[in-house]
PDB file of C-alpha atoms in Angstrom:
ATOM      1  CA  HIS U   1     218.453  37.756 139.076  1.00  0.00           C
ATOM      2  CA  LEU U   2     217.032  35.371 141.800  1.00  0.00           C
ATOM      3  CA  ILE U   3     216.583  36.080 145.303  1.00  0.00           C
ATOM      4  CA  ASP U   4     214.814  34.476 147.816  1.00  0.00           C
ATOM      5  CA  SER U   5     212.982  33.355 144.325  1.00  0.00           C
ATOM      6  CA  ALA U   6     212.273  36.693 143.649  1.00  0.00           C
ATOM      7  CA  TYR U   7     213.164  37.874 139.871  1.00  0.00           C
ATOM      8  CA  GLU U   8     214.258  41.344 139.688  1.00  0.00           C
ATOM      9  CA  ALA U   9     215.370  43.509 136.494  1.00  0.00           C
ATOM     10  CA  GLU U  10     215.516  46.741 135.110  1.00  0.00           C
ATOM     11  CA  ASP U  11     215.186  47.109 130.701  1.00  0.00           C
ATOM     12  CA  PHE U  12     214.589  49.417 128.180  1.00  0.00           C
ATOM     13  CA  PHE U  13     210.859  48.797 126.412  1.00  0.00           C
ATOM     14  CA  PRO U  14     210.777  51.216 122.650  1.00  0.00           C
ATOM     15  CA  ALA U  15     207.429  50.605 122.077  1.00  0.00           C
ATOM     16  CA  LEU U  16     206.138  52.298 125.182  1.00  0.00           C
ATOM     17  CA  GLY U  17     204.630  55.871 125.104  1.00  0.00           C
ATOM     18  CA  GLU U  18     206.154  58.058 122.379  1.00  0.00           C
ATOM     19  CA  CYS U  19     210.289  57.744 123.127  1.00  0.00           C
ATOM     20  CA  GLY U  20     210.565  54.517 124.640  1.00  0.00           C
ATOM     21  CA  LYS U  21     210.505  54.082 128.657  1.00  0.00           C
ATOM     22  CA  TRP U  22     212.788  52.064 130.992  1.00  0.00           C
ATOM     23  CA  LEU U  23     211.038  49.780 133.405  1.00  0.00           C
ATOM     24  CA  HIS U  24     211.913  48.187 137.071  1.00  0.00           C
ATOM     25  CA  PHE U  25     210.068  44.970 137.538  1.00  0.00           C
ATOM     26  CA  THR U  26     209.755  42.314 140.455  1.00  0.00           C
ATOM     27  CA  ALA U  27     207.900  39.133 140.351  1.00  0.00           C
ATOM     28  CA  SER U  28     207.581  37.070 143.698  1.00  0.00           C
ATOM     29  CA  PRO U  29     206.252  33.411 143.839  1.00  0.00           C
ATOM     30  CA  ILE U  30     203.133  32.754 145.585  1.00  0.00           C
ATOM     31  CA  ARG U  31     202.884  29.567 146.828  1.00  0.00           C
ATOM     32  CA  ASN U  32     200.360  27.180 148.541  1.00  0.00           C
ATOM     33  CA  SER U  33     200.879  25.516 151.606  1.00  0.00           C
ATOM     34  CA  GLY U  34     202.295  22.434 149.848  1.00  0.00           C
ATOM     35  CA  GLY U  35     205.395  24.882 148.159  1.00  0.00           C
ATOM     36  CA  GLU U  36     203.643  24.713 144.738  1.00  0.00           C
ATOM     37  CA  ILE U  37     203.831  28.049 143.250  1.00  0.00           C
ATOM     38  CA  ILE U  38     200.155  29.115 142.183  1.00  0.00           C
ATOM     39  CA  GLY U  39     200.669  32.722 141.275  1.00  0.00           C
ATOM     40  CA  ALA U  40     203.210  35.431 141.524  1.00  0.00           C
ATOM     41  CA  ILE U  41     202.741  39.141 142.440  1.00  0.00           C
ATOM     42  CA  GLU U  42     204.296  41.560 140.178  1.00  0.00           C
ATOM     43  CA  THR U  43     205.336  45.245 140.324  1.00  0.00           C
ATOM     44  CA  LEU U  44     206.366  47.507 137.074  1.00  0.00           C
ATOM     45  CA  GLN U  45     208.166  51.187 138.244  1.00  0.00           C
ATOM     46  CA  ASP U  46     208.818  53.565 135.340  1.00  0.00           C
ATOM     47  CA  ILE U  47     212.177  54.754 136.306  1.00  0.00           C
ATOM     48  CA  THR U  48     212.720  56.654 133.142  1.00  0.00           C
ATOM     49  CA  GLU U  49     212.717  59.858 134.627  1.00  0.00           C
ATOM     50  CA  GLU U  50     215.909  58.383 137.079  1.00  0.00           C
ATOM     51  CA  LYS U  51     217.882  56.675 133.756  1.00  0.00           C
ATOM     52  CA  GLN U  52     218.029  60.174 131.899  1.00  0.00           C
ATOM     53  CA  LEU U  53     218.475  62.239 135.096  1.00  0.00           C
ATOM     54  CA  GLN U  54     221.538  59.165 135.131  1.00  0.00           C
ATOM     55  CA  GLU U  55     222.394  59.465 131.447  1.00  0.00           C
ATOM     56  CA  ASN U  56     222.181  63.872 131.710  1.00  0.00           C
ATOM     57  CA  MET U  57     224.701  63.019 134.555  1.00  0.00           C
ATOM     58  CA  ARG U  58     227.251  60.920 133.002  1.00  0.00           C
ATOM     59  CA  PHE U  59     227.155  63.395 130.052  1.00  0.00           C
ATOM     60  CA  TYR U  60     228.094  66.840 132.001  1.00  0.00           C
ATOM     61  CA  ILE U  61     231.053  64.409 133.943  1.00  0.00           C
ATOM     62  CA  GLN U  62     232.264  63.551 130.925  1.00  0.00           C
ATOM     63  CA  LEU U  63     232.432  66.917 129.694  1.00  0.00           C
ATOM     64  CA  ILE U  64     234.294  68.037 133.103  1.00  0.00           C
ATOM     65  CA  THR U  65     236.274  65.005 133.066  1.00  0.00           C
ATOM     66  CA  LYS U  66     237.572  65.934 129.310  1.00  0.00           C
ATOM     67  CA  ALA U  67     238.003  69.614 130.344  1.00  0.00           C
ATOM     68  CA  GLN U  68     239.852  68.237 133.106  1.00  0.00           C
ATOM     69  CA  GLU U  69     242.273  66.159 131.441  1.00  0.00           C
ATOM     70  CA  ASP U  70     242.890  68.439 128.796  1.00  0.00           C
ATOM     71  CA  GLU U  71     244.074  70.920 131.234  1.00  0.00           C
ATOM     72  CA  ARG U  72     246.336  68.367 133.162  1.00  0.00           C
ATOM     73  CA  ARG U  73     247.788  67.968 129.295  1.00  0.00           C
ATOM     74  CA  ARG U  74     248.535  71.296 128.601  1.00  0.00           C
ATOM     75  CA  ILE U  75     249.990  71.817 131.994  1.00  0.00           C
ATOM     76  CA  ALA U  76     252.220  68.548 131.386  1.00  0.00           C
ATOM     77  CA  ARG U  77     253.399  69.734 127.921  1.00  0.00           C
ATOM     78  CA  GLU U  78     254.426  73.312 129.114  1.00  0.00           C
ATOM     79  CA  LEU U  79     256.292  71.718 132.240  1.00  0.00           C
ATOM     80  CA  HIS U  80     258.181  69.414 129.500  1.00  0.00           C
ATOM     81  CA  ASP U  81     258.885  72.025 127.027  1.00  0.00           C
ATOM     82  CA  ASP U  82     259.556  75.182 128.313  1.00  0.00           C
ATOM     83  CA  VAL U  83     260.691  74.620 132.258  1.00  0.00           C
ATOM     84  CA  ALA U  84     261.934  71.192 131.884  1.00  0.00           C
ATOM     85  CA  SER U  85     263.999  72.339 128.695  1.00  0.00           C
ATOM     86  CA  SER U  86     265.509  75.207 130.970  1.00  0.00           C
ATOM     87  CA  LEU U  87     266.783  73.099 133.221  1.00  0.00           C
ATOM     88  CA  LEU U  88     268.555  70.736 131.133  1.00  0.00           C
ATOM     89  CA  LEU U  89     269.996  73.689 129.385  1.00  0.00           C
ATOM     90  CA  LEU U  90     270.933  74.790 133.089  1.00  0.00           C
ATOM     91  CA  ILE U  91     272.452  71.168 133.513  1.00  0.00           C
ATOM     92  CA  GLN U  92     274.617  71.596 130.545  1.00  0.00           C
ATOM     93  CA  ARG U  93     275.738  74.318 130.813  1.00  0.00           C
ATOM     94  CA  LEU U  94     277.464  74.143 134.858  1.00  0.00           C
ATOM     95  CA  ASP U  95     278.563  70.580 132.856  1.00  0.00           C
ATOM     96  CA  ALA U  96     279.970  72.736 130.651  1.00  0.00           C
ATOM     97  CA  ILE U  97     281.756  75.288 133.221  1.00  0.00           C
ATOM     98  CA  ALA U  98     283.124  71.929 135.263  1.00  0.00           C
ATOM     99  CA  SER U  99     284.511  70.273 132.054  1.00  0.00           C
ATOM    100  CA  SER U 100     286.474  73.813 130.542  1.00  0.00           C
ATOM    101  CA  THR U 101     287.736  75.228 133.823  1.00  0.00           C
ATOM    102  CA  PRO U 102     290.026  72.410 134.984  1.00  0.00           C
ATOM    103  CA  ARG U 103     291.471  74.626 137.487  1.00  0.00           C
ATOM    104  CA  LEU U 104     288.711  75.416 139.779  1.00  0.00           C
ATOM    105  CA  SER U 105     289.302  75.286 143.626  1.00  0.00           C
ATOM    106  CA  THR U 106     287.449  73.201 145.977  1.00  0.00           C
ATOM    107  CA  SER U 107     285.261  75.550 146.919  1.00  0.00           C
ATOM    108  CA  LEU U 108     283.799  76.634 143.216  1.00  0.00           C
ATOM    109  CA  LYS U 109     284.170  72.673 142.133  1.00  0.00           C
ATOM    110  CA  ASN U 110     282.080  71.803 145.356  1.00  0.00           C
ATOM    111  CA  LYS U 111     279.670  74.493 144.887  1.00  0.00           C
ATOM    112  CA  LEU U 112     279.121  73.410 141.541  1.00  0.00           C
ATOM    113  CA  GLU U 113     278.588  70.159 141.770  1.00  0.00           C
ATOM    114  CA  ASP U 114     275.789  70.866 144.304  1.00  0.00           C
ATOM    115  CA  ILE U 115     274.238  73.004 142.163  1.00  0.00           C
ATOM    116  CA  TYR U 116     274.065  70.598 139.555  1.00  0.00           C
ATOM    117  CA  SER U 117     273.109  67.540 141.323  1.00  0.00           C
ATOM    118  CA  HIS U 118     270.155  70.174 142.739  1.00  0.00           C
ATOM    119  CA  ALA U 119     269.154  71.213 139.457  1.00  0.00           C
ATOM    120  CA  THR U 120     268.946  67.597 137.902  1.00  0.00           C
ATOM    121  CA  ALA U 121     266.586  66.221 140.970  1.00  0.00           C
ATOM    122  CA  ALA U 122     264.591  69.028 140.432  1.00  0.00           C
ATOM    123  CA  LEU U 123     264.691  67.857 136.344  1.00  0.00           C
ATOM    124  CA  GLU U 124     264.178  63.968 137.777  1.00  0.00           C
ATOM    125  CA  ASN U 125     260.931  65.576 139.975  1.00  0.00           C
ATOM    126  CA  LEU U 126     259.765  67.855 137.062  1.00  0.00           C
ATOM    127  CA  GLN U 127     259.622  64.964 134.571  1.00  0.00           C
ATOM    128  CA  ARG U 128     258.036  62.774 137.437  1.00  0.00           C
ATOM    129  CA  SER U 129     255.314  65.331 137.808  1.00  0.00           C
ATOM    130  CA  ALA U 130     254.810  65.747 134.469  1.00  0.00           C
ATOM    131  CA  GLN U 131     254.351  62.140 134.193  1.00  0.00           C
ATOM    132  CA  ASP U 132     252.025  62.145 137.016  1.00  0.00           C
ATOM    133  CA  LEU U 133     249.721  64.942 135.446  1.00  0.00           C
ATOM    134  CA  ARG U 134     248.708  62.856 132.499  1.00  0.00           C
ATOM    135  CA  PRO U 135     250.819  59.620 131.343  1.00  0.00           C
ATOM    136  CA  ARG U 136     250.526  58.601 127.926  1.00  0.00           C
ATOM    137  CA  ILE U 137     250.130  55.165 128.886  1.00  0.00           C
ATOM    138  CA  ILE U 138     246.781  55.449 129.663  1.00  0.00           C
ATOM    139  CA  ASP U 139     245.897  57.104 126.141  1.00  0.00           C
ATOM    140  CA  ASP U 140     248.270  54.732 124.189  1.00  0.00           C
ATOM    141  CA  LEU U 141     247.672  51.204 126.497  1.00  0.00           C
ATOM    142  CA  GLY U 142     244.828  51.498 128.542  1.00  0.00           C
ATOM    143  CA  LEU U 143     244.244  50.793 132.000  1.00  0.00           C
ATOM    144  CA  VAL U 144     245.650  47.556 133.221  1.00  0.00           C
ATOM    145  CA  ALA U 145     249.285  48.870 131.396  1.00  0.00           C
ATOM    146  CA  ALA U 146     248.662  52.497 133.268  1.00  0.00           C
ATOM    147  CA  LEU U 147     248.306  49.821 136.585  1.00  0.00           C
ATOM    148  CA  GLU U 148     251.205  48.247 135.978  1.00  0.00           C
ATOM    149  CA  TRP U 149     253.284  51.013 135.184  1.00  0.00           C
ATOM    150  CA  MET U 150     252.216  52.583 138.474  1.00  0.00           C
ATOM    151  CA  ALA U 151     252.918  49.812 140.492  1.00  0.00           C
ATOM    152  CA  GLU U 152     256.600  49.275 138.970  1.00  0.00           C
ATOM    153  CA  ASN U 153     257.528  52.910 139.837  1.00  0.00           C
ATOM    154  CA  LEU U 154     256.155  52.270 143.532  1.00  0.00           C
ATOM    155  CA  THR U 155     258.433  49.246 143.518  1.00  0.00           C
ATOM    156  CA  LYS U 156     261.509  50.757 141.478  1.00  0.00           C
ATOM    157  CA  ASP U 157     261.354  54.244 143.387  1.00  0.00           C
ATOM    158  CA  TYR U 158     259.783  53.550 146.971  1.00  0.00           C
ATOM    159  CA  GLY U 159     260.911  50.036 147.639  1.00  0.00           C
ATOM    160  CA  ILE U 160     256.707  49.138 148.050  1.00  0.00           C
ATOM    161  CA  VAL U 161     256.677  45.794 146.053  1.00  0.00           C
ATOM    162  CA  THR U 162     253.527  46.292 144.309  1.00  0.00           C
ATOM    163  CA  ARG U 163     251.711  43.344 142.269  1.00  0.00           C
ATOM    164  CA  VAL U 164     248.714  43.793 139.683  1.00  0.00           C
ATOM    165  CA  GLU U 165     246.242  41.116 139.091  1.00  0.00           C
ATOM    166  CA  VAL U 166     243.639  41.188 136.674  1.00  0.00           C
ATOM    167  CA  ILE U 167     240.690  39.298 137.059  1.00  0.00           C
ATOM    168  CA  GLY U 168     237.778  38.169 134.068  1.00  0.00           C
ATOM    169  CA  VAL U 169     238.373  39.556 130.062  1.00  0.00           C
ATOM    170  CA  GLU U 170     240.256  42.768 130.063  1.00  0.00           C
ATOM    171  CA  ARG U 171     238.286  44.818 127.852  1.00  0.00           C
ATOM    172  CA  GLY U 172     238.038  48.664 127.236  1.00  0.00           C
ATOM    173  CA  LEU U 173     235.693  50.853 129.441  1.00  0.00           C
ATOM    174  CA  PRO U 174     233.853  53.766 128.652  1.00  0.00           C
ATOM    175  CA  ASP U 175     236.748  56.737 129.030  1.00  0.00           C
ATOM    176  CA  GLU U 176     235.017  58.492 132.281  1.00  0.00           C
ATOM    177  CA  VAL U 177     235.216  55.131 133.741  1.00  0.00           C
ATOM    178  CA  GLN U 178     238.378  54.550 132.823  1.00  0.00           C
ATOM    179  CA  LEU U 179     239.859  57.696 133.542  1.00  0.00           C
ATOM    180  CA  LEU U 180     238.075  57.478 137.116  1.00  0.00           C
ATOM    181  CA  LEU U 181     239.695  54.550 138.206  1.00  0.00           C
ATOM    182  CA  PHE U 182     243.097  55.592 136.920  1.00  0.00           C
ATOM    183  CA  ARG U 183     242.592  58.596 139.274  1.00  0.00           C
ATOM    184  CA  ILE U 184     241.467  56.976 142.141  1.00  0.00           C
ATOM    185  CA  ALA U 185     244.374  54.547 142.032  1.00  0.00           C
ATOM    186  CA  GLN U 186     246.828  57.154 141.487  1.00  0.00           C
ATOM    187  CA  GLU U 187     245.842  58.671 144.324  1.00  0.00           C
ATOM    188  CA  ALA U 188     245.314  55.648 146.972  1.00  0.00           C
ATOM    189  CA  LEU U 189     248.762  54.697 145.729  1.00  0.00           C
ATOM    190  CA  THR U 190     250.190  58.393 146.547  1.00  0.00           C
ATOM    191  CA  ASN U 191     248.945  57.938 149.976  1.00  0.00           C
ATOM    192  CA  ILE U 192     250.491  54.255 150.477  1.00  0.00           C
ATOM    193  CA  ARG U 193     253.422  56.086 149.390  1.00  0.00           C
ATOM    194  CA  ARG U 194     253.026  59.190 151.608  1.00  0.00           C
ATOM    195  CA  HIS U 195     250.888  58.116 154.889  1.00  0.00           C
ATOM    196  CA  ALA U 196     250.876  54.607 154.871  1.00  0.00           C
ATOM    197  CA  GLU U 197     254.425  52.976 155.852  1.00  0.00           C
ATOM    198  CA  ALA U 198     254.002  50.123 153.761  1.00  0.00           C
ATOM    199  CA  SER U 199     256.086  47.315 152.648  1.00  0.00           C
ATOM    200  CA  ARG U 200     253.584  45.489 150.030  1.00  0.00           C
ATOM    201  CA  ALA U 201     250.517  46.803 148.502  1.00  0.00           C
ATOM    202  CA  TRP U 202     248.248  44.977 145.440  1.00  0.00           C
ATOM    203  CA  ILE U 203     246.414  46.554 142.918  1.00  0.00           C
ATOM    204  CA  THR U 204     243.342  44.284 141.519  1.00  0.00           C
ATOM    205  CA  LEU U 205     241.197  45.383 138.706  1.00  0.00           C
ATOM    206  CA  GLU U 206     238.071  42.503 137.837  1.00  0.00           C
ATOM    207  CA  PHE U 207     235.954  43.004 134.930  1.00  0.00           C
ATOM    208  CA  GLY U 208     232.311  42.174 135.301  1.00  0.00           C
ATOM    209  CA  GLU U 209     229.981  41.567 133.217  1.00  0.00           C
ATOM    210  CA  LYS U 210     228.177  45.023 134.101  1.00  0.00           C
ATOM    211  CA  LYS U 211     230.896  46.285 136.887  1.00  0.00           C
ATOM    212  CA  ALA U 212     233.951  46.998 137.356  1.00  0.00           C
ATOM    213  CA  VAL U 213     235.402  46.847 140.293  1.00  0.00           C
ATOM    214  CA  LEU U 214     239.195  48.010 141.613  1.00  0.00           C
ATOM    215  CA  ILE U 215     240.679  47.108 145.071  1.00  0.00           C
ATOM    216  CA  ILE U 216     243.791  48.580 146.229  1.00  0.00           C
ATOM    217  CA  LYS U 217     244.955  47.320 149.610  1.00  0.00           C
ATOM    218  CA  ASP U 218     248.504  47.225 151.448  1.00  0.00           C
ATOM    219  CA  ASN U 219     250.219  46.211 154.556  1.00  0.00           C
ATOM    220  CA  GLY U 220     251.036  49.541 156.126  1.00  0.00           C
ATOM    221  CA  LYS U 221     249.762  51.496 159.518  1.00  0.00           C
ATOM    222  CA  GLY U 222     245.997  52.095 158.492  1.00  0.00           C
ATOM    223  CA  PHE U 223     244.290  54.451 160.138  1.00  0.00           C
ATOM    224  CA  GLU U 224     240.915  54.577 162.691  1.00  0.00           C
ATOM    225  CA  MET U 225     238.128  55.104 160.014  1.00  0.00           C
ATOM    226  CA  PRO U 226     235.773  57.674 160.830  1.00  0.00           C
ATOM    227  CA  GLN U 227     232.274  57.141 162.157  1.00  0.00           C
ATOM    228  CA  GLY U 228     230.633  56.746 158.252  1.00  0.00           C
ATOM    229  CA  MET U 229     232.094  57.208 154.998  1.00  0.00           C
ATOM    230  CA  GLY U 230     230.375  61.063 155.385  1.00  0.00           C
ATOM    231  CA  GLY U 231     233.417  61.648 158.280  1.00  0.00           C
ATOM    232  CA  LEU U 232     236.099  61.342 155.308  1.00  0.00           C
ATOM    233  CA  ALA U 233     236.604  65.276 155.099  1.00  0.00           C
ATOM    234  CA  SER U 234     235.576  66.187 158.229  1.00  0.00           C
ATOM    235  CA  ALA U 235     238.842  63.673 159.885  1.00  0.00           C
ATOM    236  CA  GLY U 236     241.319  65.354 157.290  1.00  0.00           C
ATOM    237  CA  LYS U 237     240.957  62.544 154.802  1.00  0.00           C
ATOM    238  CA  LEU U 238     240.557  64.677 151.852  1.00  0.00           C
ATOM    239  CA  GLY U 239     242.249  62.639 149.555  1.00  0.00           C
ATOM    240  CA  LEU U 240     239.489  59.855 150.525  1.00  0.00           C
ATOM    241  CA  ALA U 241     236.805  62.271 150.063  1.00  0.00           C
ATOM    242  CA  GLY U 242     237.758  63.532 146.942  1.00  0.00           C
ATOM    243  CA  MET U 243     237.997  59.430 145.723  1.00  0.00           C
ATOM    244  CA  GLN U 244     234.213  58.984 146.995  1.00  0.00           C
ATOM    245  CA  GLU U 245     232.452  61.975 145.418  1.00  0.00           C
ATOM    246  CA  ARG U 246     234.030  61.413 142.369  1.00  0.00           C
ATOM    247  CA  THR U 247     233.049  57.766 142.198  1.00  0.00           C
ATOM    248  CA  GLN U 248     229.110  58.766 143.546  1.00  0.00           C
ATOM    249  CA  LEU U 249     228.655  60.838 140.265  1.00  0.00           C
ATOM    250  CA  ILE U 250     229.079  58.392 137.942  1.00  0.00           C
ATOM    251  CA  GLY U 251     226.716  55.517 139.772  1.00  0.00           C
ATOM    252  CA  GLY U 252     229.049  53.571 141.526  1.00  0.00           C
ATOM    253  CA  SER U 253     230.388  52.806 144.860  1.00  0.00           C
ATOM    254  CA  LEU U 254     233.735  53.276 147.362  1.00  0.00           C
ATOM    255  CA  ARG U 255     234.151  51.055 150.478  1.00  0.00           C
ATOM    256  CA  ILE U 256     237.175  52.172 153.029  1.00  0.00           C
ATOM    257  CA  GLN U 257     238.441  48.980 155.395  1.00  0.00           C
ATOM    258  CA  SER U 258     241.427  50.057 157.883  1.00  0.00           C
ATOM    259  CA  GLU U 259     241.739  49.679 161.126  1.00  0.00           C
ATOM    260  CA  ALA U 260     245.166  51.179 163.260  1.00  0.00           C
ATOM    261  CA  GLY U 261     248.372  48.078 162.364  1.00  0.00           C
ATOM    262  CA  LYS U 262     246.394  46.168 160.331  1.00  0.00           C
ATOM    263  CA  GLY U 263     246.508  48.021 156.862  1.00  0.00           C
ATOM    264  CA  THR U 264     243.649  49.569 154.558  1.00  0.00           C
ATOM    265  CA  THR U 265     241.532  48.328 151.848  1.00  0.00           C
ATOM    266  CA  ILE U 266     239.781  50.417 149.007  1.00  0.00           C
ATOM    267  CA  THR U 267     237.224  48.874 147.200  1.00  0.00           C
ATOM    268  CA  ILE U 268     235.560  50.665 143.740  1.00  0.00           C
ATOM    269  CA  GLU U 269     232.984  49.421 141.920  1.00  0.00           C
ATOM    270  CA  VAL U 270     231.234  51.609 139.373  1.00  0.00           C
ATOM    271  CA  PRO U 271     228.686  50.658 136.262  1.00  0.00           C
ATOM    272  CA  ILE U 272     230.155  49.589 132.643  1.00  0.00           C
TER     273      ILE U 272
END
């Protein structure tokens, strides 16, 4: 790209060395007093080792991410197949007792209704938790559909009107990038629901040529940012600190803008 008349790029050269090399190069024009280009200063830097380290890091992140998601899937399945089934059976039996015993005392009937209500609420919460652990929609329909699903749930269940906007041409993302963005969005929306006291939220996903950008914004109460992003954990913002760490692991960046009374904006950029 051109920056103040200087050209900067990086590329792989398969003919260099035994296995090829990655080079980062810059070119800056040399001009005479009349402004004409009479030459150039060029620099070449071998970044093969750095690229290999990045590739190794991405490989290990893929392994860790897969292990985490497999475990989430296993727990979600067990919650659904075992615990949820037991709760459903309890609810059915309570319903059967109430239906088959018409002469129950008012006190006992009220107690049964209370137990039934709590069991039903527990089942709904359990199903929601199992779904949050590993929503099938991310596997079946991809990131955009998963973001729209979360926005719909936040609007319907908690009254926080949430909109999703997609910029650029939607396309498939590497699994580790897609899962990272999904998990960060999930964490951010959970924070909005629990802490922000917001009435509206916005999710923007931009597909660029070499990067994807996810922006999550709310109109809530905001908070005072610590000095530097490194202070998030010490300030008790462990969820945000976790987002930052996961983003950095795949070579991305995370920015947080927040101010008391003015909402919060989280911007994540990741290479693709």
